[in-house]
Tab-separated table of C-alpha atoms in Angstrom:
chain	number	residue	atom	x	y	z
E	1	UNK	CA	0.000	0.000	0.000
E	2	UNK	CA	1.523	3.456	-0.841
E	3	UNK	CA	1.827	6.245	1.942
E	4	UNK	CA	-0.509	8.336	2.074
E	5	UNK	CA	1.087	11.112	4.489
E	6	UNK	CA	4.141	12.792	3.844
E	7	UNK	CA	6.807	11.615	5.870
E	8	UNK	CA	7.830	13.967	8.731
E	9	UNK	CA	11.293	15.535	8.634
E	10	UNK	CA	14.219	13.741	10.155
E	11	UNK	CA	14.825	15.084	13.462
E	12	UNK	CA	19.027	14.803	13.019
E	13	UNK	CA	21.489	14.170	10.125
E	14	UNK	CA	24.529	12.015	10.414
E	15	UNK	CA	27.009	11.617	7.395
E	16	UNK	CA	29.036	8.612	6.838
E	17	UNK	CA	31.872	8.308	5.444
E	18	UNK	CA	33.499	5.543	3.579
E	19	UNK	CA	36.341	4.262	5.358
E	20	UNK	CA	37.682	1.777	2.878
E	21	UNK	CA	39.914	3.581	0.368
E	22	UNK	CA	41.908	0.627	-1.603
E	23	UNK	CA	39.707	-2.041	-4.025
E	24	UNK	CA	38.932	-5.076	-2.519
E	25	UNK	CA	39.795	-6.579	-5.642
E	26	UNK	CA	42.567	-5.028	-7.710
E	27	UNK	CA	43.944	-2.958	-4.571
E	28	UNK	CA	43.600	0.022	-7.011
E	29	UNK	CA	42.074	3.624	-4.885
E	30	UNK	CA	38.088	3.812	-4.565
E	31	UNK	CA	36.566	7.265	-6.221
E	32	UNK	CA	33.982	8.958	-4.300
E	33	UNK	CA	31.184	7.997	-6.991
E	34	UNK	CA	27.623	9.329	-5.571
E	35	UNK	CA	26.424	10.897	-2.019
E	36	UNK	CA	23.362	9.054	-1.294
E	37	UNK	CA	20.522	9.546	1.333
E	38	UNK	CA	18.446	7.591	3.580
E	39	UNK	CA	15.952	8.167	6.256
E	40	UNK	CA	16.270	5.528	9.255
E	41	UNK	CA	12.934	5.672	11.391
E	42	UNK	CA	14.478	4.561	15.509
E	43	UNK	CA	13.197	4.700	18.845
E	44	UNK	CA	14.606	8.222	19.510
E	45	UNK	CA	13.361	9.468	16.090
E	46	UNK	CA	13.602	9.898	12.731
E	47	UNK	CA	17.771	9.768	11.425
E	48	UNK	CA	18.529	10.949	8.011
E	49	UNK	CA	21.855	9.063	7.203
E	50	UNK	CA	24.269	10.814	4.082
E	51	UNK	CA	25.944	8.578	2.908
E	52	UNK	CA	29.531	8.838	0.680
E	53	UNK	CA	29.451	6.348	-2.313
E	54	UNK	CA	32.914	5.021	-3.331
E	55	UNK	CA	33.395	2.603	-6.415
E	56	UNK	CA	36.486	1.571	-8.335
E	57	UNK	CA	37.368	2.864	-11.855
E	58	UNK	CA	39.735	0.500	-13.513
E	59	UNK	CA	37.892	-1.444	-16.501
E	60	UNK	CA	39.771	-4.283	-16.168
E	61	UNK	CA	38.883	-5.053	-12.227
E	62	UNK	CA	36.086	-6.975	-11.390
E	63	UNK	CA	34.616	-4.951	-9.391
E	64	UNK	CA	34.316	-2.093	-11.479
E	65	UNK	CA	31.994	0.396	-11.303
E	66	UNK	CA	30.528	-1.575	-7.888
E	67	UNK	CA	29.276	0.867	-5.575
E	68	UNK	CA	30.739	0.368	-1.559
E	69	UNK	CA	28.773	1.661	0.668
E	70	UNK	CA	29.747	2.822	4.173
E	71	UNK	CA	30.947	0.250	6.680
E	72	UNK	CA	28.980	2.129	9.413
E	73	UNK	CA	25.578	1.940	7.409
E	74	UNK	CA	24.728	-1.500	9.097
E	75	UNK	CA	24.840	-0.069	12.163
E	76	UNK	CA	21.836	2.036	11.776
E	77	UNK	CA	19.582	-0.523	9.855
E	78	UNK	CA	19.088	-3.415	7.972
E	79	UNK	CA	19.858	-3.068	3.819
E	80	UNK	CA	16.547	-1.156	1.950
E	81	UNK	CA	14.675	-1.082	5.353
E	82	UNK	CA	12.987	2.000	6.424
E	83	UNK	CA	12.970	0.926	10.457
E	84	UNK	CA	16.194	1.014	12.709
E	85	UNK	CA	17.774	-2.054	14.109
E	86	UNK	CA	16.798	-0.597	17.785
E	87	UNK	CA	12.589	-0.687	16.601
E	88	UNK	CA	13.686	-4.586	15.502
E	89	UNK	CA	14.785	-5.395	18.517
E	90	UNK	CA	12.338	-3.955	20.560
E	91	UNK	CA	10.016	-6.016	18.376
E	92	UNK	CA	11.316	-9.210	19.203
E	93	UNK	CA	11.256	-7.803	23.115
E	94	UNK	CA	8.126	-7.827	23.373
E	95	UNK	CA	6.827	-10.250	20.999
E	96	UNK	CA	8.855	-13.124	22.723
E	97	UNK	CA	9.939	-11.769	26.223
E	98	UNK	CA	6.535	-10.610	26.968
E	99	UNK	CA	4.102	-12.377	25.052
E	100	UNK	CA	2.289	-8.968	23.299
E	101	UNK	CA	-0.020	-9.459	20.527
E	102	UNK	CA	0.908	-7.431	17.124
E	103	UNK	CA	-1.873	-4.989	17.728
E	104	UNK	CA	-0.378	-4.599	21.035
E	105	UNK	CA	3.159	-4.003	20.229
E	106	UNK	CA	1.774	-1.615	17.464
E	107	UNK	CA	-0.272	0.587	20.031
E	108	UNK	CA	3.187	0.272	22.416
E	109	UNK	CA	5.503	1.377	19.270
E	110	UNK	CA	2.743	4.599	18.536
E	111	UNK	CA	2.944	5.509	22.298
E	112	UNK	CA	6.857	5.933	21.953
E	113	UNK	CA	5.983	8.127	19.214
E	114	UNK	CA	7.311	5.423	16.357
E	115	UNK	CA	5.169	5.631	13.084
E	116	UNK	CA	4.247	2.727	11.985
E	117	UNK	CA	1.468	0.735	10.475
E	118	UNK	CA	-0.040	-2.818	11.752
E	119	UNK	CA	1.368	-4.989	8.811
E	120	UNK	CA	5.409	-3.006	9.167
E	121	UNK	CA	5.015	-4.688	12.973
E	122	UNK	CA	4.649	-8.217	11.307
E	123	UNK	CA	7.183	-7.769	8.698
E	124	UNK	CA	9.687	-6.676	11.498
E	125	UNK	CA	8.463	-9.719	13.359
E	126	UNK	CA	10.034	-11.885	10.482
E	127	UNK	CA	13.351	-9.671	10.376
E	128	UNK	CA	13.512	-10.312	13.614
E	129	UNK	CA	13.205	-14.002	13.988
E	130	UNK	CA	15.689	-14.149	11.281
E	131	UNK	CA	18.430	-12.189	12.319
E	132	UNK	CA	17.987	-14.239	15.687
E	133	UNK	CA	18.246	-17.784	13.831
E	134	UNK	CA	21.341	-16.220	11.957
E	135	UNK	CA	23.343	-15.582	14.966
E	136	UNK	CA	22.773	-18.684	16.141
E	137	UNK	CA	23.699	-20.560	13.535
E	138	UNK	CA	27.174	-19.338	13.963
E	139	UNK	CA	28.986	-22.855	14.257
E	140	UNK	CA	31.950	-21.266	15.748
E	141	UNK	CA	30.003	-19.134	18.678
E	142	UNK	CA	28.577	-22.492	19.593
E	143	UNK	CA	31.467	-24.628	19.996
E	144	UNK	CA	33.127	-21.956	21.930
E	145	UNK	CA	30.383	-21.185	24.106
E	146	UNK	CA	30.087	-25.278	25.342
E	147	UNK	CA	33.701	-26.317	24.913
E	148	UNK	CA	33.900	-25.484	28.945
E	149	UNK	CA	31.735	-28.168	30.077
E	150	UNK	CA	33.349	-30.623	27.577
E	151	UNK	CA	29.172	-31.554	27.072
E	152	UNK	CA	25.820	-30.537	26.649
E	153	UNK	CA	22.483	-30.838	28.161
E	154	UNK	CA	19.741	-29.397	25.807
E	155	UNK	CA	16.894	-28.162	27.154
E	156	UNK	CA	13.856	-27.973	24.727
E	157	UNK	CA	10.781	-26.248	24.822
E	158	UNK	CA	8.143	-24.405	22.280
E	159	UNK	CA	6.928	-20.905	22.690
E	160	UNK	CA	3.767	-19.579	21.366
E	161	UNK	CA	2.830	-16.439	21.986
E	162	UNK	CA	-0.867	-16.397	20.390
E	163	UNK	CA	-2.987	-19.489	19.862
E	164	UNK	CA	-2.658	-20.129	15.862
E	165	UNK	CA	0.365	-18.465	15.126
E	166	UNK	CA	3.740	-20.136	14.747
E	167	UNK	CA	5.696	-21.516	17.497
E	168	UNK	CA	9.383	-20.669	18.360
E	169	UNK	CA	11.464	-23.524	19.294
E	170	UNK	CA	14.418	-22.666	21.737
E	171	UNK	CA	17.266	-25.083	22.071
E	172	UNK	CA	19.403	-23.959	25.050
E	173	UNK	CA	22.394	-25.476	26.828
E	174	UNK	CA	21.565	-26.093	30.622
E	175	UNK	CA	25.265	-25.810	31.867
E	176	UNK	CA	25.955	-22.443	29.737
E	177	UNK	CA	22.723	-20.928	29.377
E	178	UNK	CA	23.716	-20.325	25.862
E	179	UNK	CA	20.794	-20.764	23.471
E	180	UNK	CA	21.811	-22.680	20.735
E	181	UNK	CA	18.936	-22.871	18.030
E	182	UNK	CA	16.020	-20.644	17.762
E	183	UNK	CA	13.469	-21.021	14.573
E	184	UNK	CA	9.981	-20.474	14.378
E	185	UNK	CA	7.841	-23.587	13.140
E	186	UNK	CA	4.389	-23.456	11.541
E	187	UNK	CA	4.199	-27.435	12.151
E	188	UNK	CA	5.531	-29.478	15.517
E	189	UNK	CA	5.631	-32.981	13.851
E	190	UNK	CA	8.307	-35.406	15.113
E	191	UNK	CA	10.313	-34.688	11.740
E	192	UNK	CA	10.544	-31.021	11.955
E	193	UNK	CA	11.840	-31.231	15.745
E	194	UNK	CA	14.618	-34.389	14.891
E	195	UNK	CA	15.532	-31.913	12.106
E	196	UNK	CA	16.228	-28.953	14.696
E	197	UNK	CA	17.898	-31.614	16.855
E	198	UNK	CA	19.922	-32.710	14.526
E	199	UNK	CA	21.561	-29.531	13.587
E	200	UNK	CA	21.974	-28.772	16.851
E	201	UNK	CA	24.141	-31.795	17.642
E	202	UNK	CA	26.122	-31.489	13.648
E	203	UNK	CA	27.009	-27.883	14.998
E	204	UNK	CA	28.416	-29.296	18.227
E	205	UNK	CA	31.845	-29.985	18.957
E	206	UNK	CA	31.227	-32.208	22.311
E	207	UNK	CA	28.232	-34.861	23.255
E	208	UNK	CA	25.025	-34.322	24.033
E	209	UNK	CA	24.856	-36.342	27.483
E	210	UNK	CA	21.028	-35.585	28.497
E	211	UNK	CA	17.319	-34.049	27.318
E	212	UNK	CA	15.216	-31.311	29.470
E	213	UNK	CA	11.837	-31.196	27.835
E	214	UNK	CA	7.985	-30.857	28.507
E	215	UNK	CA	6.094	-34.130	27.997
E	216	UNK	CA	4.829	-33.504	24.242
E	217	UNK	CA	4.717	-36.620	22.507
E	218	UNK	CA	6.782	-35.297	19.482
E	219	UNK	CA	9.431	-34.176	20.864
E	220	UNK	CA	9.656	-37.711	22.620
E	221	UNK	CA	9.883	-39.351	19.648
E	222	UNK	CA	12.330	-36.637	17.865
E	223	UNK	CA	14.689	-37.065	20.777
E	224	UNK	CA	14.399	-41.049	20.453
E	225	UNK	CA	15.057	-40.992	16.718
E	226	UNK	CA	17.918	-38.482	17.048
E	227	UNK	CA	19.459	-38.783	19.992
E	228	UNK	CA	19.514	-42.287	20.534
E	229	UNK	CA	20.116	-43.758	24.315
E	230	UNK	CA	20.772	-40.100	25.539
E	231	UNK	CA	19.039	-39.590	29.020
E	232	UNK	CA	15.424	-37.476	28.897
E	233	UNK	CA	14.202	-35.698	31.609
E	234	UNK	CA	10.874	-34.197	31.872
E	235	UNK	CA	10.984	-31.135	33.151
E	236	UNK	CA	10.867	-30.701	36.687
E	237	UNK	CA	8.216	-27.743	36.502
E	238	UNK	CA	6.106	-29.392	34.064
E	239	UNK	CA	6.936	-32.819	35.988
E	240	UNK	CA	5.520	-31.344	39.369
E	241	UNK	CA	2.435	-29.941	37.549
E	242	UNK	CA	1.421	-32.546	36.335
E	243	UNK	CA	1.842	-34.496	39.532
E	244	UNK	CA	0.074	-31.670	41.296
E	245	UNK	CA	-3.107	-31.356	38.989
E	246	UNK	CA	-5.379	-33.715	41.120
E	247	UNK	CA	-4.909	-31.148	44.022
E	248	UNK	CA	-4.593	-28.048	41.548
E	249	UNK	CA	-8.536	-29.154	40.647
E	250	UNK	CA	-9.435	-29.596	44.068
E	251	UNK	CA	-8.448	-26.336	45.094
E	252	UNK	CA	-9.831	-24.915	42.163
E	253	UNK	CA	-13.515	-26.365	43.199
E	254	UNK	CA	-12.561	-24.893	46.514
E	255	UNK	CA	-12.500	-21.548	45.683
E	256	UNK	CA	-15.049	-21.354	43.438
E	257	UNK	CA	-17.122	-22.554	46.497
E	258	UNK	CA	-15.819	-19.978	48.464
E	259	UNK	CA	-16.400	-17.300	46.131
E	260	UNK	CA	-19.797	-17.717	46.018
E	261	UNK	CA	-19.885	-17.268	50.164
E	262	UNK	CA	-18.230	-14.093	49.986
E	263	UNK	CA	-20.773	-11.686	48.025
E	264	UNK	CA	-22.704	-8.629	48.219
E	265	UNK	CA	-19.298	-6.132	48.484
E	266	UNK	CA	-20.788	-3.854	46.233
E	267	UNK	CA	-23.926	-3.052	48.311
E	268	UNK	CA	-21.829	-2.554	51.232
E	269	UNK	CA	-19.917	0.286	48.920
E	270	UNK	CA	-22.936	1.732	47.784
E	271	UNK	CA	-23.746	2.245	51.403
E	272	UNK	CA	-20.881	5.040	52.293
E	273	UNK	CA	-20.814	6.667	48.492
E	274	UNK	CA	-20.319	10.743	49.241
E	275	UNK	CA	-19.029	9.800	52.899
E	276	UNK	CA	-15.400	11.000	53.554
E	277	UNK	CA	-15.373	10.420	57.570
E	278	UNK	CA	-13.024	7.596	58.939
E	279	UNK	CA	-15.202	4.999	59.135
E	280	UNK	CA	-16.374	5.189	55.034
E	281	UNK	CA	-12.793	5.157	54.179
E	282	UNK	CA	-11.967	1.840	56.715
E	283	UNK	CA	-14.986	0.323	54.903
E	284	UNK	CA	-14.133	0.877	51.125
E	285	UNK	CA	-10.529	-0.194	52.444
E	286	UNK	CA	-11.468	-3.791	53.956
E	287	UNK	CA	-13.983	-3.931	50.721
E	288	UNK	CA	-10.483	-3.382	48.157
E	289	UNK	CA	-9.146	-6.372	50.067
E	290	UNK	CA	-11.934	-8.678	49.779
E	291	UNK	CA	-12.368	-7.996	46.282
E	292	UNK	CA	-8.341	-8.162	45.970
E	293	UNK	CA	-8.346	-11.583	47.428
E	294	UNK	CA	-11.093	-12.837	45.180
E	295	UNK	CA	-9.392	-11.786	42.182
E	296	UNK	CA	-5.806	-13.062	42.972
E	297	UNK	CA	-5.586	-16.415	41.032
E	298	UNK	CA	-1.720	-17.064	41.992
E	299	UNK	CA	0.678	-19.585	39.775
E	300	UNK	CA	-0.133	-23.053	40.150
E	301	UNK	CA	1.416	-25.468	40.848
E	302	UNK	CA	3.753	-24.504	43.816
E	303	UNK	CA	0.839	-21.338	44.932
E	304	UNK	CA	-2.985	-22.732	45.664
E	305	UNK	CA	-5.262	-20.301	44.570
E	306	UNK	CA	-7.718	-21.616	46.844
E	307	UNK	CA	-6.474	-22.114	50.440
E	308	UNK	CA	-4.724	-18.317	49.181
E	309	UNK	CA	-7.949	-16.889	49.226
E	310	UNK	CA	-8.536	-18.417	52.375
E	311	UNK	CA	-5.828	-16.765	54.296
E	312	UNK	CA	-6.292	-13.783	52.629
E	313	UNK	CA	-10.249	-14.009	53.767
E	314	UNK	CA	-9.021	-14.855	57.578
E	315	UNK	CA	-6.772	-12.154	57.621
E	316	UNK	CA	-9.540	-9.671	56.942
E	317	UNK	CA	-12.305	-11.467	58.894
E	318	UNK	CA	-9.160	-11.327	61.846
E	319	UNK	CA	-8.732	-7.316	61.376
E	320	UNK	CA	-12.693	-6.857	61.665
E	321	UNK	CA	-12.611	-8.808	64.717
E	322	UNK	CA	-10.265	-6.888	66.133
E	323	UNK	CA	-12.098	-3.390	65.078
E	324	UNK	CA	-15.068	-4.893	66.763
E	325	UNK	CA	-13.532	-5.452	70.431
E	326	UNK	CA	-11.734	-1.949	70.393
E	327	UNK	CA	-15.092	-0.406	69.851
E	328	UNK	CA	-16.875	-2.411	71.969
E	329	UNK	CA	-13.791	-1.895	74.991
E	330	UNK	CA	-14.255	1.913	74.454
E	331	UNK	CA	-18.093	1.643	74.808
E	332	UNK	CA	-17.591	0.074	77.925
């Protein structure tokens, strides 16, 4: 879709030399050919980049006529891309780190004052996720990062941030913390996951001596094929979960039990609306904490929702008790 707004003027200029001077190919001098421009949209605005266009002039090199462009220029932005490398990255940030939709991460982007439109957010999504799977397919950066241990234990697990979308598969050493493979997947059959596996373990230098992994039946079965006779682990936070889920639904009944026992706060607010003495404000205080407590669902499986609510309820039911003998001391 074309723009339809001019674009607003850059808020700096920054020019950028070429610092290589000899051909890359015949060693002969580079000619300042052109002086190009560029406007970089980033995080602290928009960054109109000059840039100084060398190319080499002898017919008989192979390079002639081949513009370079400056070294620095990749610093800035990615090649023919109109948003900074610092917008990419905050991207990925909050696609992956904290789970926000695209609409989301749009509406976050226009609050920092980036213009942008819905569909740029997904297309930087993809830049993202590949510039991510590129440096981590650096063979070298792996083998130096686990040569320490002398092995590896690779943790697996799948990350989707919204229901339908593709899922990002993060291979990560346990004894490093060095993530060795990340790719997104639009499928999680057993093939696609031994493929991941096995490029993991070709780019390895030293043995893969054990597994970390949710229960998913794939990756079972990818691990089997590909790793065969290495030790896997479940996970011991999906492990206790699951082990936990007879008591996680009995504490779930529990509180919805509960709940239905502790009603009618609104009514009670109603009552002191337009009051401002003491006594209003103690009211609409222990009413914040009921309704606080009811709404608190904790994380499962090590925090029970349910018997949380019911300290939570004892606490307050203890402070009203203890409101109630002071004023009936002092009537006394």
């Amino acid at each position: 879709m074309p723009r339809r707004s001019a674009r607003p003027p850059a808020d700096r200029t920054l020019e950028l030399p070429t610092q290589t001077r000899a051909c890359p190919a015949c060693a002969g001098p580079l000619w300042s050919a052109a002086t190009a421009q560029r406007t970089v949209v980033t995080l602290e605005g928009l960054l109109r980049l000059r840039l100084q266009i060398r190319s080499c002039r002898n017919p008989d090199c192979p390079r002639h006529k081949v513009c370079l462009r400056p070294e620095r220029e990749g610093h800035f932005a990615l090649p023919q891309h109109e948003f900074g490398l610092d917008v990419i990255a905050l991207v990925g940030r909050l696609r992956h780190a904290e789970h926000r939709s695209v609409p989301e991460i749009h509406a976050e982007l226009a609050r920092r004052g980036v213009p942008i439109c819905v569909r740029s957010v997904g297309n930087l999504l993809d830049r993202y996720d590949e510039l991510l799977a590129l440096s981590l397919s650096d063979t070298a950066r792996l083998r130096r990062v686990t040569a320490a241990a002398g092995q590896v234990v690779l943790a697996i697990d799948g990350l989707q941030p919204d229901v339908g979308h593709e899922v990002l598969w993060v291979f990560r050493d346990v004894l490093s913390g060095e993530v060795l493979l990340a790719q997104s997947l639009l499928s999680s059959t057993q093939d696609d996951l031994a493929r991941l596996i096995g490029a993991v373990k070709a780019a390895l230098s030293v043995p893969i001596v054990g597994v970390v992994s949710d229960g998913q039946d794939s990756i079972r079965k990818a691990v089997a094929a590909t790793l065969d006779g290495v030790p896997h682990q479940l996970c011991q936070f999906h492990y206790l979960r699951e082990a936990a889920q007879p008591v996680y639904e009995a504490d779930r009944h529990a509180k919805v039990q509960l709940k239905k026992k502790v009603r009618g706060i609104r009514p009670i607010e109603r009552k002191v609306e337009g009051r401002d003495d003491a006594e209003a404000r103690d009211i609409r205080g222990y009413c914040a904490a009921v309704r606080s407590a009811l709404t608190d669902d904790g994380r499962p499986p090590l925090e029970a929702s349910g018997l949380k609510l019911v300290d939570r309820l004892e606490q307050v039911a203890a402070s009203l008790d203890r409101v109630a003998a002071k004023r009936g001391s002092r009537r006394s």
